[in-house]
mmCIF file of C-alpha atoms and ligand atoms in Angstrom:
data_model
loop_
_atom_site.group_PDB
_atom_site.id
_atom_site.type_symbol
_atom_site.label_atom_id
_atom_site.label_comp_id
_atom_site.label_asym_id
_atom_site.label_seq_id
_atom_site.Cartn_x
_atom_site.Cartn_y
_atom_site.Cartn_z
ATOM 1 C CA GLN A 1 6.433 -18.195 -19.517
ATOM 2 C CA HIS A 2 3.544 -18.011 -17.065
ATOM 3 C CA GLN A 3 0.944 -15.308 -16.609
ATOM 4 C CA ILE A 4 -2.096 -14.832 -14.383
ATOM 5 C CA THR A 5 -5.473 -13.655 -15.617
ATOM 6 C CA LEU A 6 -8.686 -12.778 -13.833
ATOM 7 C CA ALA A 7 -10.787 -15.957 -14.085
ATOM 8 C CA LYS A 8 -14.030 -14.414 -12.806
ATOM 9 C CA ARG A 9 -15.195 -11.520 -10.678
ATOM 10 C CA PRO A 10 -15.532 -12.180 -6.942
ATOM 11 C CA GLU A 11 -18.453 -11.393 -4.723
ATOM 12 C CA GLY A 12 -17.204 -10.986 -1.191
ATOM 13 C CA LEU A 13 -13.870 -12.495 -0.277
ATOM 14 C CA PRO A 14 -11.879 -13.561 -3.361
ATOM 15 C CA GLY A 15 -10.157 -16.958 -3.538
ATOM 16 C CA GLN A 16 -7.822 -18.974 -5.768
ATOM 17 C CA GLU A 17 -10.722 -19.679 -8.119
ATOM 18 C CA HIS A 18 -10.736 -16.056 -9.253
ATOM 19 C CA PHE A 19 -7.260 -16.414 -10.771
ATOM 20 C CA SER A 20 -6.143 -18.462 -13.747
ATOM 21 C CA PHE A 21 -2.579 -19.490 -14.628
ATOM 22 C CA GLU A 22 -1.681 -19.622 -18.318
ATOM 23 C CA LYS A 23 1.400 -20.525 -20.301
ATOM 24 C CA THR A 24 2.375 -18.386 -23.311
ATOM 25 C CA ASP A 25 5.431 -17.687 -25.443
ATOM 26 C CA VAL A 26 7.902 -15.065 -24.314
ATOM 27 C CA PRO A 27 7.035 -11.970 -26.391
ATOM 28 C CA SER A 28 9.574 -10.126 -28.570
ATOM 29 C CA PRO A 29 10.102 -6.391 -28.116
ATOM 30 C CA GLN A 30 9.272 -4.099 -31.060
ATOM 31 C CA LYS A 31 11.118 -0.875 -31.906
ATOM 32 C CA GLY A 32 11.024 1.423 -28.856
ATOM 33 C CA GLU A 33 10.227 -1.469 -26.525
ATOM 34 C CA VAL A 34 12.153 -3.668 -24.113
ATOM 35 C CA LEU A 35 11.651 -7.205 -22.840
ATOM 36 C CA ILE A 36 11.578 -7.280 -19.053
ATOM 37 C CA GLN A 37 12.016 -10.262 -16.784
ATOM 38 C CA SER A 38 9.896 -9.688 -13.673
ATOM 39 C CA ILE A 39 11.803 -9.914 -10.377
ATOM 40 C CA TYR A 40 9.456 -8.442 -7.735
ATOM 41 C CA ILE A 41 5.711 -8.309 -8.235
ATOM 42 C CA SER A 42 3.605 -6.147 -5.934
ATOM 43 C CA VAL A 43 0.193 -7.117 -4.608
ATOM 44 C CA ASP A 44 -1.879 -4.289 -3.138
ATOM 45 C CA PRO A 45 -5.284 -3.970 -1.481
ATOM 46 C CA TYR A 46 -6.584 -1.562 -4.168
ATOM 47 C CA MET A 47 -6.474 -4.470 -6.614
ATOM 48 C CA ARG A 48 -9.524 -5.897 -4.873
ATOM 49 C CA GLY A 49 -11.495 -2.926 -6.195
ATOM 50 C CA ARG A 50 -10.190 -3.547 -9.701
ATOM 51 C CA MET A 51 -11.587 -7.091 -9.607
ATOM 52 C CA GLU A 52 -15.084 -5.569 -9.686
ATOM 53 C CA ASP A 53 -16.698 -4.044 -12.706
ATOM 54 C CA THR A 54 -17.357 -0.680 -11.135
ATOM 55 C CA LYS A 55 -16.240 2.759 -12.132
ATOM 56 C CA SER A 56 -13.306 3.848 -10.020
ATOM 57 C CA TYR A 57 -10.110 5.840 -10.219
ATOM 58 C CA VAL A 58 -8.368 2.887 -11.910
ATOM 59 C CA GLU A 59 -9.779 0.723 -14.693
ATOM 60 C CA PRO A 60 -11.230 -2.618 -13.624
ATOM 61 C CA PHE A 61 -9.302 -5.784 -14.534
ATOM 62 C CA GLN A 62 -10.972 -7.595 -17.433
ATOM 63 C CA VAL A 63 -12.060 -11.213 -17.108
ATOM 64 C CA GLY A 64 -9.691 -13.389 -19.163
ATOM 65 C CA ARG A 65 -7.041 -10.655 -19.314
ATOM 66 C CA VAL A 66 -3.710 -10.502 -17.507
ATOM 67 C CA ILE A 67 -3.827 -8.757 -14.133
ATOM 68 C CA ASP A 68 -1.456 -5.804 -13.832
ATOM 69 C CA GLY A 69 0.280 -3.855 -11.111
ATOM 70 C CA GLY A 70 3.646 -2.631 -9.895
ATOM 71 C CA VAL A 71 6.613 -4.718 -11.045
ATOM 72 C CA VAL A 72 10.378 -4.338 -10.752
ATOM 73 C CA GLY A 73 12.359 -6.299 -13.303
ATOM 74 C CA LYS A 74 15.434 -6.542 -15.450
ATOM 75 C CA VAL A 75 15.762 -5.610 -19.117
ATOM 76 C CA VAL A 76 16.779 -8.793 -20.944
ATOM 77 C CA GLU A 77 16.372 -7.497 -24.525
ATOM 78 C CA SER A 78 16.231 -3.911 -25.711
ATOM 79 C CA GLU A 79 14.932 -2.303 -28.886
ATOM 80 C CA SER A 80 15.075 1.086 -27.196
ATOM 81 C CA ASP A 81 17.812 3.735 -27.192
ATOM 82 C CA LYS A 82 16.985 4.637 -23.603
ATOM 83 C CA PHE A 83 17.382 1.222 -21.952
ATOM 84 C CA SER A 84 20.108 -1.407 -22.173
ATOM 85 C CA LYS A 85 20.191 -5.075 -21.375
ATOM 86 C CA GLY A 86 20.844 -5.460 -17.648
ATOM 87 C CA ASP A 87 19.040 -2.240 -16.610
ATOM 88 C CA TYR A 88 16.662 -2.589 -13.673
ATOM 89 C CA VAL A 89 13.303 -0.928 -14.255
ATOM 90 C CA ILE A 90 9.952 -0.322 -12.565
ATOM 91 C CA GLY A 91 6.609 -0.044 -14.242
ATOM 92 C CA HIS A 92 2.969 -0.932 -14.218
ATOM 93 C CA LEU A 93 3.198 -4.337 -15.892
ATOM 94 C CA GLY A 94 1.351 -7.639 -16.030
ATOM 95 C CA TRP A 95 1.440 -10.543 -13.606
ATOM 96 C CA LYS A 96 3.783 -12.257 -16.091
ATOM 97 C CA GLU A 97 7.253 -13.695 -15.900
ATOM 98 C CA TYR A 98 8.256 -11.684 -18.992
ATOM 99 C CA SER A 99 6.660 -8.497 -20.349
ATOM 100 C CA THR A 100 7.371 -6.212 -23.226
ATOM 101 C CA ALA A 101 6.965 -2.528 -22.472
ATOM 102 C CA ARG A 102 7.236 0.720 -24.367
ATOM 103 C CA GLU A 103 10.078 2.844 -23.039
ATOM 104 C CA SER A 104 7.634 5.593 -22.039
ATOM 105 C CA ILE A 105 5.891 3.480 -19.359
ATOM 106 C CA ILE A 106 8.948 2.323 -17.412
ATOM 107 C CA ARG A 107 11.757 4.033 -15.562
ATOM 108 C CA LYS A 108 15.161 2.925 -14.351
ATOM 109 C CA VAL A 109 15.793 2.123 -10.707
ATOM 110 C CA ASP A 110 19.212 2.072 -9.090
ATOM 111 C CA LYS A 111 20.077 -1.030 -7.089
ATOM 112 C CA ASN A 112 23.001 0.802 -5.506
ATOM 113 C CA LEU A 113 20.809 3.505 -3.975
ATOM 114 C CA ALA A 114 18.229 1.152 -2.444
ATOM 115 C CA PRO A 115 17.303 -2.523 -2.627
ATOM 116 C CA LEU A 116 15.176 -3.214 -5.711
ATOM 117 C CA SER A 117 12.187 -4.241 -3.587
ATOM 118 C CA ALA A 118 12.124 -0.835 -1.849
ATOM 119 C CA TYR A 119 11.004 0.833 -5.094
ATOM 120 C CA LEU A 120 7.662 -0.966 -4.739
ATOM 121 C CA GLY A 121 7.361 -0.158 -1.031
ATOM 122 C CA VAL A 122 8.881 2.562 1.071
ATOM 123 C CA LEU A 123 10.244 4.498 -1.943
ATOM 124 C CA GLY A 124 7.289 3.656 -4.181
ATOM 125 C CA MET A 125 3.535 3.913 -4.177
ATOM 126 C CA PRO A 126 2.892 2.927 -0.509
ATOM 127 C CA GLY A 127 5.664 5.173 0.840
ATOM 128 C CA LEU A 128 4.413 8.126 -1.207
ATOM 129 C CA THR A 129 0.863 7.462 -0.002
ATOM 130 C CA ALA A 130 2.053 7.637 3.590
ATOM 131 C CA TYR A 131 4.124 10.742 2.889
ATOM 132 C CA PHE A 132 1.482 12.861 1.172
ATOM 133 C CA GLY A 133 -1.409 11.620 3.302
ATOM 134 C CA MET A 134 0.422 12.380 6.501
ATOM 135 C CA THR A 135 2.275 15.580 5.614
ATOM 136 C CA ASP A 136 -0.275 17.221 3.321
ATOM 137 C CA ILE A 137 -3.553 16.176 4.947
ATOM 138 C CA GLY A 138 -2.629 14.967 8.451
ATOM 139 C CA GLN A 139 -0.152 17.786 9.144
ATOM 140 C CA PRO A 140 0.895 16.485 12.571
ATOM 141 C CA GLU A 141 2.509 18.978 14.873
ATOM 142 C CA ASP A 142 4.971 18.600 17.682
ATOM 143 C CA GLY A 143 3.250 17.103 20.716
ATOM 144 C CA GLU A 144 0.047 16.112 18.927
ATOM 145 C CA THR A 145 -1.405 12.609 19.104
ATOM 146 C CA VAL A 146 -1.641 10.570 15.900
ATOM 147 C CA VAL A 147 -3.496 7.261 15.549
ATOM 148 C CA ILE A 148 -2.841 4.959 12.583
ATOM 149 C CA SER A 149 -5.036 1.998 11.638
ATOM 150 C CA GLY A 150 -3.553 -0.791 9.509
ATOM 151 C CA ALA A 151 -0.406 0.382 11.240
ATOM 152 C CA ALA A 152 1.900 -2.560 10.490
ATOM 153 C CA GLY A 153 1.218 -2.541 6.754
ATOM 154 C CA ALA A 154 3.167 -1.017 3.899
ATOM 155 C CA VAL A 155 1.547 2.415 4.212
ATOM 156 C CA GLY A 156 0.728 2.460 7.931
ATOM 157 C CA MET A 157 4.180 1.716 9.231
ATOM 158 C CA ILE A 158 5.699 4.526 7.166
ATOM 159 C CA ALA A 159 2.884 6.955 7.988
ATOM 160 C CA GLY A 160 3.490 6.477 11.729
ATOM 161 C CA GLN A 161 7.196 7.082 11.440
ATOM 162 C CA ILE A 162 6.613 10.254 9.429
ATOM 163 C CA ALA A 163 4.391 11.510 12.244
ATOM 164 C CA LYS A 164 7.222 10.719 14.686
ATOM 165 C CA VAL A 165 9.617 12.797 12.568
ATOM 166 C CA HIS A 166 7.159 15.683 13.088
ATOM 167 C CA GLY A 167 7.321 15.207 16.847
ATOM 168 C CA ALA A 168 3.929 13.595 17.382
ATOM 169 C CA LYS A 169 2.965 10.865 19.804
ATOM 170 C CA VAL A 170 2.001 7.878 17.644
ATOM 171 C CA ILE A 171 -0.374 5.025 18.425
ATOM 172 C CA GLY A 172 -0.799 2.139 15.985
ATOM 173 C CA ILE A 173 -3.628 -0.360 15.613
ATOM 174 C CA ALA A 174 -2.745 -3.737 14.083
ATOM 175 C CA GLY A 175 -3.843 -7.365 14.025
ATOM 176 C CA SER A 176 -1.262 -9.417 15.939
ATOM 177 C CA ASP A 177 1.058 -9.275 18.948
ATOM 178 C CA GLU A 178 4.084 -9.612 16.647
ATOM 179 C CA LYS A 179 2.919 -6.554 14.719
ATOM 180 C CA VAL A 180 2.365 -4.647 17.959
ATOM 181 C CA SER A 181 5.901 -5.341 19.178
ATOM 182 C CA LEU A 182 7.377 -4.551 15.788
ATOM 183 C CA LEU A 183 5.669 -1.156 15.819
ATOM 184 C CA LYS A 184 6.885 -0.334 19.307
ATOM 185 C CA GLU A 185 10.358 -1.828 19.153
ATOM 186 C CA ASP A 186 11.448 -1.298 15.557
ATOM 187 C CA ALA A 187 9.300 1.510 14.193
ATOM 188 C CA GLY A 188 9.363 3.740 17.283
ATOM 189 C CA PHE A 189 5.587 3.936 17.817
ATOM 190 C CA ASP A 190 4.764 5.075 21.347
ATOM 191 C CA GLU A 191 1.943 2.588 21.772
ATOM 192 C CA ALA A 192 0.249 -0.105 19.722
ATOM 193 C CA ILE A 193 -2.991 -2.024 20.126
ATOM 194 C CA ASN A 194 -3.876 -5.501 18.855
ATOM 195 C CA TYR A 195 -7.459 -4.998 17.675
ATOM 196 C CA LYS A 196 -8.037 -8.738 17.377
ATOM 197 C CA THR A 197 -7.369 -9.517 21.050
ATOM 198 C CA THR A 198 -8.438 -6.238 22.694
ATOM 199 C CA SER A 199 -12.017 -6.603 23.870
ATOM 200 C CA ASP A 200 -12.779 -2.882 23.830
ATOM 201 C CA ILE A 201 -10.691 -0.928 21.303
ATOM 202 C CA HIS A 202 -12.283 2.381 22.279
ATOM 203 C CA THR A 203 -11.248 2.051 25.931
ATOM 204 C CA ALA A 204 -7.768 0.829 25.017
ATOM 205 C CA LEU A 205 -7.373 3.832 22.715
ATOM 206 C CA ARG A 206 -8.701 6.271 25.312
ATOM 207 C CA GLU A 207 -6.070 5.028 27.731
ATOM 208 C CA ALA A 208 -3.335 5.249 25.099
ATOM 209 C CA CYS A 209 -4.457 8.764 24.080
ATOM 210 C CA PRO A 210 -5.112 10.720 27.294
ATOM 211 C CA ASN A 211 -4.935 13.986 25.317
ATOM 212 C CA GLY A 212 -7.335 12.841 22.594
ATOM 213 C CA VAL A 213 -6.529 12.322 18.918
ATOM 214 C CA ASP A 214 -5.383 15.093 16.569
ATOM 215 C CA VAL A 215 -4.712 13.058 13.433
ATOM 216 C CA TYR A 216 -6.326 9.750 12.513
ATOM 217 C CA PHE A 217 -4.603 8.204 9.471
ATOM 218 C CA ASP A 218 -7.205 5.646 8.458
ATOM 219 C CA ASN A 219 -6.376 2.596 6.362
ATOM 220 C CA VAL A 220 -9.191 0.312 7.461
ATOM 221 C CA GLY A 221 -12.502 2.088 8.242
ATOM 222 C CA GLY A 222 -15.311 0.075 9.858
ATOM 223 C CA GLU A 223 -15.518 -0.674 13.561
ATOM 224 C CA ILE A 224 -11.932 0.302 14.275
ATOM 225 C CA SER A 225 -12.642 3.801 13.001
ATOM 226 C CA ASP A 226 -15.911 3.925 14.946
ATOM 227 C CA ALA A 227 -13.809 3.443 18.078
ATOM 228 C CA VAL A 228 -11.515 6.344 17.171
ATOM 229 C CA TYR A 229 -14.062 9.057 16.215
ATOM 230 C CA PRO A 230 -15.294 9.910 19.735
ATOM 231 C CA LEU A 231 -11.683 10.638 20.752
ATOM 232 C CA LEU A 232 -11.061 13.251 18.065
ATOM 233 C CA ASN A 233 -9.915 16.638 19.337
ATOM 234 C CA ASP A 234 -11.064 19.980 18.034
ATOM 235 C CA PHE A 235 -9.773 20.548 14.503
ATOM 236 C CA ALA A 236 -8.575 16.952 14.133
ATOM 237 C CA ARG A 237 -7.619 15.779 10.636
ATOM 238 C CA ILE A 238 -8.427 12.405 9.055
ATOM 239 C CA PRO A 239 -6.435 11.436 5.956
ATOM 240 C CA GLN A 240 -8.844 8.757 4.657
ATOM 241 C CA CYS A 241 -6.343 6.522 2.937
ATOM 242 C CA GLY A 242 -8.151 3.188 2.781
ATOM 243 C CA ALA A 243 -11.091 1.209 4.131
ATOM 244 C CA ILE A 244 -9.892 -2.368 3.768
ATOM 245 C CA SER A 245 -12.418 -3.686 6.298
ATOM 246 C CA SER A 246 -15.163 -3.033 3.760
ATOM 247 C CA TYR A 247 -13.456 -4.125 0.509
ATOM 248 C CA ASN A 248 -14.872 -7.657 0.660
ATOM 249 C CA LYS A 249 -18.281 -6.755 2.054
ATOM 250 C CA GLY A 250 -20.085 -6.189 -1.223
ATOM 251 C CA GLY A 251 -22.367 -3.153 -1.233
ATOM 252 C CA ASP A 252 -22.054 -0.280 1.169
ATOM 253 C CA ASP A 253 -20.819 -0.776 4.706
ATOM 254 C CA VAL A 254 -23.100 0.629 7.388
ATOM 255 C CA GLY A 255 -22.066 1.853 10.815
ATOM 256 C CA PRO A 256 -23.015 4.244 13.581
ATOM 257 C CA ARG A 257 -23.651 7.851 12.586
ATOM 258 C CA ILE A 258 -20.596 9.967 13.342
ATOM 259 C CA GLN A 259 -21.617 13.410 12.155
ATOM 260 C CA THR A 260 -22.093 14.799 15.645
ATOM 261 C CA TYR A 261 -18.488 14.067 16.585
ATOM 262 C CA MET A 262 -17.336 15.636 13.357
ATOM 263 C CA ILE A 263 -19.294 18.842 13.918
ATOM 264 C CA LYS A 264 -18.512 19.268 17.584
ATOM 265 C CA ALA A 265 -14.810 18.769 17.016
ATOM 266 C CA ARG A 266 -14.766 20.537 13.592
ATOM 267 C CA VAL A 267 -12.973 17.538 12.088
ATOM 268 C CA ARG A 268 -11.630 17.617 8.567
ATOM 269 C CA LEU A 269 -11.825 14.246 6.808
ATOM 270 C CA GLN A 270 -10.255 14.072 3.386
ATOM 271 C CA GLY A 271 -10.103 11.091 1.090
ATOM 272 C CA PHE A 272 -7.142 11.079 -1.254
ATOM 273 C CA ILE A 273 -5.510 9.017 -3.969
ATOM 274 C CA VAL A 274 -1.744 8.974 -4.116
ATOM 275 C CA SER A 275 -1.799 9.855 -7.828
ATOM 276 C CA ASP A 276 -3.278 13.259 -6.880
ATOM 277 C CA TYR A 277 0.317 14.070 -5.931
ATOM 278 C CA ALA A 278 1.972 12.753 -9.115
ATOM 279 C CA ASP A 279 3.669 16.069 -9.821
ATOM 280 C CA ARG A 280 5.334 15.905 -6.389
ATOM 281 C CA PHE A 281 6.495 12.257 -6.450
ATOM 282 C CA ASP A 282 10.147 13.270 -6.881
ATOM 283 C CA GLU A 283 9.962 15.460 -3.795
ATOM 284 C CA GLY A 284 8.322 12.652 -1.780
ATOM 285 C CA ALA A 285 10.741 9.947 -2.911
ATOM 286 C CA LYS A 286 13.714 12.216 -2.206
ATOM 287 C CA GLN A 287 12.508 12.996 1.314
ATOM 288 C CA LEU A 288 11.729 9.339 2.084
ATOM 289 C CA GLY A 289 15.176 8.365 0.779
ATOM 290 C CA MET A 290 16.805 10.968 3.035
ATOM 291 C CA TRP A 291 14.930 9.788 6.125
ATOM 292 C CA LEU A 292 15.983 6.217 5.317
ATOM 293 C CA GLN A 293 19.609 7.298 5.032
ATOM 294 C CA GLU A 294 19.411 9.278 8.259
ATOM 295 C CA GLY A 295 17.978 6.243 10.057
ATOM 296 C CA LYS A 296 14.695 8.055 10.797
ATOM 297 C CA LEU A 297 12.726 5.517 8.813
ATOM 298 C CA THR A 298 12.726 1.757 8.895
ATOM 299 C CA TYR A 299 10.618 -0.525 6.736
ATOM 300 C CA LYS A 300 9.511 -4.131 6.624
ATOM 301 C CA GLU A 301 8.691 -6.444 3.769
ATOM 302 C CA THR A 302 7.038 -9.830 3.473
ATOM 303 C CA ILE A 303 8.481 -11.497 0.399
ATOM 304 C CA ASN A 304 6.987 -14.774 -0.822
ATOM 305 C CA GLU A 305 8.996 -16.674 -3.397
ATOM 306 C CA GLY A 306 7.670 -18.104 -6.627
ATOM 307 C CA PHE A 307 5.354 -16.917 -9.381
ATOM 308 C CA ASP A 308 2.689 -19.419 -8.310
ATOM 309 C CA LYS A 309 2.472 -17.689 -4.890
ATOM 310 C CA ILE A 310 1.073 -14.408 -6.270
ATOM 311 C CA PRO A 311 -2.648 -15.102 -5.664
ATOM 312 C CA ASP A 312 -1.956 -16.442 -2.144
ATOM 313 C CA ALA A 313 0.078 -13.388 -1.264
ATOM 314 C CA PHE A 314 -2.683 -11.116 -2.560
ATOM 315 C CA LEU A 315 -5.375 -12.976 -0.617
ATOM 316 C CA GLY A 316 -3.197 -12.841 2.508
ATOM 317 C CA LEU A 317 -3.553 -9.041 2.565
ATOM 318 C CA PHE A 318 -7.148 -9.522 3.723
ATOM 319 C CA SER A 319 -6.233 -11.816 6.606
ATOM 320 C CA GLY A 320 -3.217 -9.797 7.709
ATOM 321 C CA GLU A 321 -0.599 -12.344 6.712
ATOM 322 C CA ASN A 322 1.792 -9.634 5.620
ATOM 323 C CA THR A 323 3.859 -7.361 7.784
ATOM 324 C CA GLY A 324 4.959 -4.271 5.910
ATOM 325 C CA LYS A 325 5.000 -4.396 2.123
ATOM 326 C CA GLN A 326 3.839 -7.663 0.539
ATOM 327 C CA LEU A 327 5.874 -8.668 -2.513
ATOM 328 C CA ILE A 328 6.504 -11.815 -4.497
ATOM 329 C CA LYS A 329 9.988 -12.586 -5.751
ATOM 330 C CA VAL A 330 9.621 -14.395 -9.044
ATOM 331 C CA ALA A 331 13.245 -14.407 -10.298
ATOM 332 C CA GLU A 332 16.749 -13.769 -8.996
ATOM 333 C CA GLU A 333 18.141 -10.256 -9.304
HETATM 334 P P1 NDP B 401 -1.130 -3.381 4.009
HETATM 335 O O1 NDP B 401 0.322 -3.690 3.838
HETATM 336 O O2 NDP B 401 -1.535 -2.558 5.175
HETATM 337 O O3 NDP B 401 -1.913 -4.758 3.993
HETATM 338 C C1 NDP B 401 -3.225 -4.839 4.368
HETATM 339 C C2 NDP B 401 -3.376 -4.987 5.909
HETATM 340 O O4 NDP B 401 -4.682 -4.592 6.265
HETATM 341 C C3 NDP B 401 -3.248 -6.405 6.402
HETATM 342 O O5 NDP B 401 -1.915 -6.777 6.664
HETATM 343 C C4 NDP B 401 -4.108 -6.401 7.659
HETATM 344 O O6 NDP B 401 -3.317 -6.143 8.813
HETATM 345 C C5 NDP B 401 -5.069 -5.235 7.449
HETATM 346 N N1 NDP B 401 -6.454 -5.714 7.312
HETATM 347 C C6 NDP B 401 -6.928 -6.604 6.410
HETATM 348 N N2 NDP B 401 -8.253 -6.782 6.572
HETATM 349 C C7 NDP B 401 -8.621 -5.986 7.622
HETATM 350 C C8 NDP B 401 -9.859 -5.739 8.288
HETATM 351 N N3 NDP B 401 -10.987 -6.327 7.912
HETATM 352 N N4 NDP B 401 -9.854 -4.866 9.319
HETATM 353 C C9 NDP B 401 -8.722 -4.259 9.705
HETATM 354 N N5 NDP B 401 -7.525 -4.450 9.128
HETATM 355 C C10 NDP B 401 -7.468 -5.303 8.094
HETATM 356 O O7 NDP B 401 -1.637 -2.668 2.704
HETATM 357 P P2 NDP B 401 -1.183 -1.228 2.182
HETATM 358 O O8 NDP B 401 -0.317 -0.599 3.196
HETATM 359 O O9 NDP B 401 -0.698 -1.375 0.812
HETATM 360 O O10 NDP B 401 -2.565 -0.429 2.134
HETATM 361 C C11 NDP B 401 -3.168 -0.007 3.343
HETATM 362 C C12 NDP B 401 -4.468 0.729 3.037
HETATM 363 O O11 NDP B 401 -4.179 1.893 2.287
HETATM 364 C C13 NDP B 401 -5.453 -0.075 2.209
HETATM 365 O O12 NDP B 401 -6.751 0.211 2.661
HETATM 366 C C14 NDP B 401 -5.246 0.449 0.817
HETATM 367 O O13 NDP B 401 -6.392 0.281 0.019
HETATM 368 C C15 NDP B 401 -4.944 1.897 1.109
HETATM 369 N N6 NDP B 401 -4.151 2.562 0.080
HETATM 370 C C16 NDP B 401 -4.611 3.745 -0.398
HETATM 371 C C17 NDP B 401 -3.909 4.456 -1.316
HETATM 372 C C18 NDP B 401 -4.434 5.763 -1.775
HETATM 373 O O14 NDP B 401 -3.897 6.325 -2.729
HETATM 374 N N7 NDP B 401 -5.459 6.292 -1.138
HETATM 375 C C19 NDP B 401 -2.640 3.944 -1.871
HETATM 376 C C20 NDP B 401 -2.180 2.725 -1.237
HETATM 377 C C21 NDP B 401 -2.939 2.059 -0.301
HETATM 378 P P3 NDP B 401 -3.779 -6.554 10.309
HETATM 379 O O15 NDP B 401 -3.001 -7.778 10.651
HETATM 380 O O16 NDP B 401 -3.410 -5.365 11.100
HETATM 381 O O17 NDP B 401 -5.262 -6.818 10.253
#
């Protein structure tokens, strides 16, 4: 079986050279463990942070050790009373074709309730991030204007649709014309802006938001956010979800000072980590599942095939190659 380790720590933009492919024996499960064949492996922007040796809310990856993240797979051998061969499970596992896992760190997923891949996207970590960030911090109200950056990604696309459910007008910012039309035509956004081809994002946003901005769900930070701040209305809320534009910069990103806008408009900016809401994950997943069933929510995935495509798919997150949730399918269901 194959596995991928961190070859060295990147400075700036990572590349293939930071990953190493290895071949090892398929492990055998011990008592209380199962052997899982990976089917879908998730790559996520937060993993860029884990490639650095800095203190953060998740442990850094270790050089020479297998990289880990969200995986959906199938139990192929069981030494556990709780799981049987053939069960589909999700867990935080290695970038490996086969993993052993203690029964306490995995849970079953039901292929009949939702496609397996959805448990890593709309019904999993990104969907829950959108749900809690938007409902708990953003709190959009009927008729308010909500702007989402990174809008055509796994989190952004769901966050915008949740704001629509609450009756808001929703404007997305994304990096291609295809993403812009997807947001407007499939995801029900009222307006969308291609930040790569729009010469003046601030003016484009001002035109799209004649009543100002009440909620800014920020996935990207940087210059895009600089263009949004002057449009914030009194008592606007900013769920600070991500800042992907700075992840590969190395050191602190520097921009214009925004405090005056924040004071004048009495803005509330709150950073959050989805795991802050761990005790409410069931509630979030249930609500997202209901909206899916009711047709109020649609989602997109970019699924690359083949274990060897994992690093490419990860790197593609930083050039916008994915639309919706980026996954790699490494085995048949
Ligand atoms: P996405 O599916 O949105 O993938 C990343 C996208 O970011 C790309 O497709 C690209 O789209 C955009 N992007 C990449 N580089 C830049 C850049 N320099 N400037 C602007 N946009 C860029 O990923 P996720 O939905 O999984 O995550 C979105 C954000 O949310 C990330 O910042 C992530 O770190 C954060 N996050 C935070 C969590 C939390 O608990 N706080 C949990 C999960 C995610 P485009 O073509 O539009 O440029």
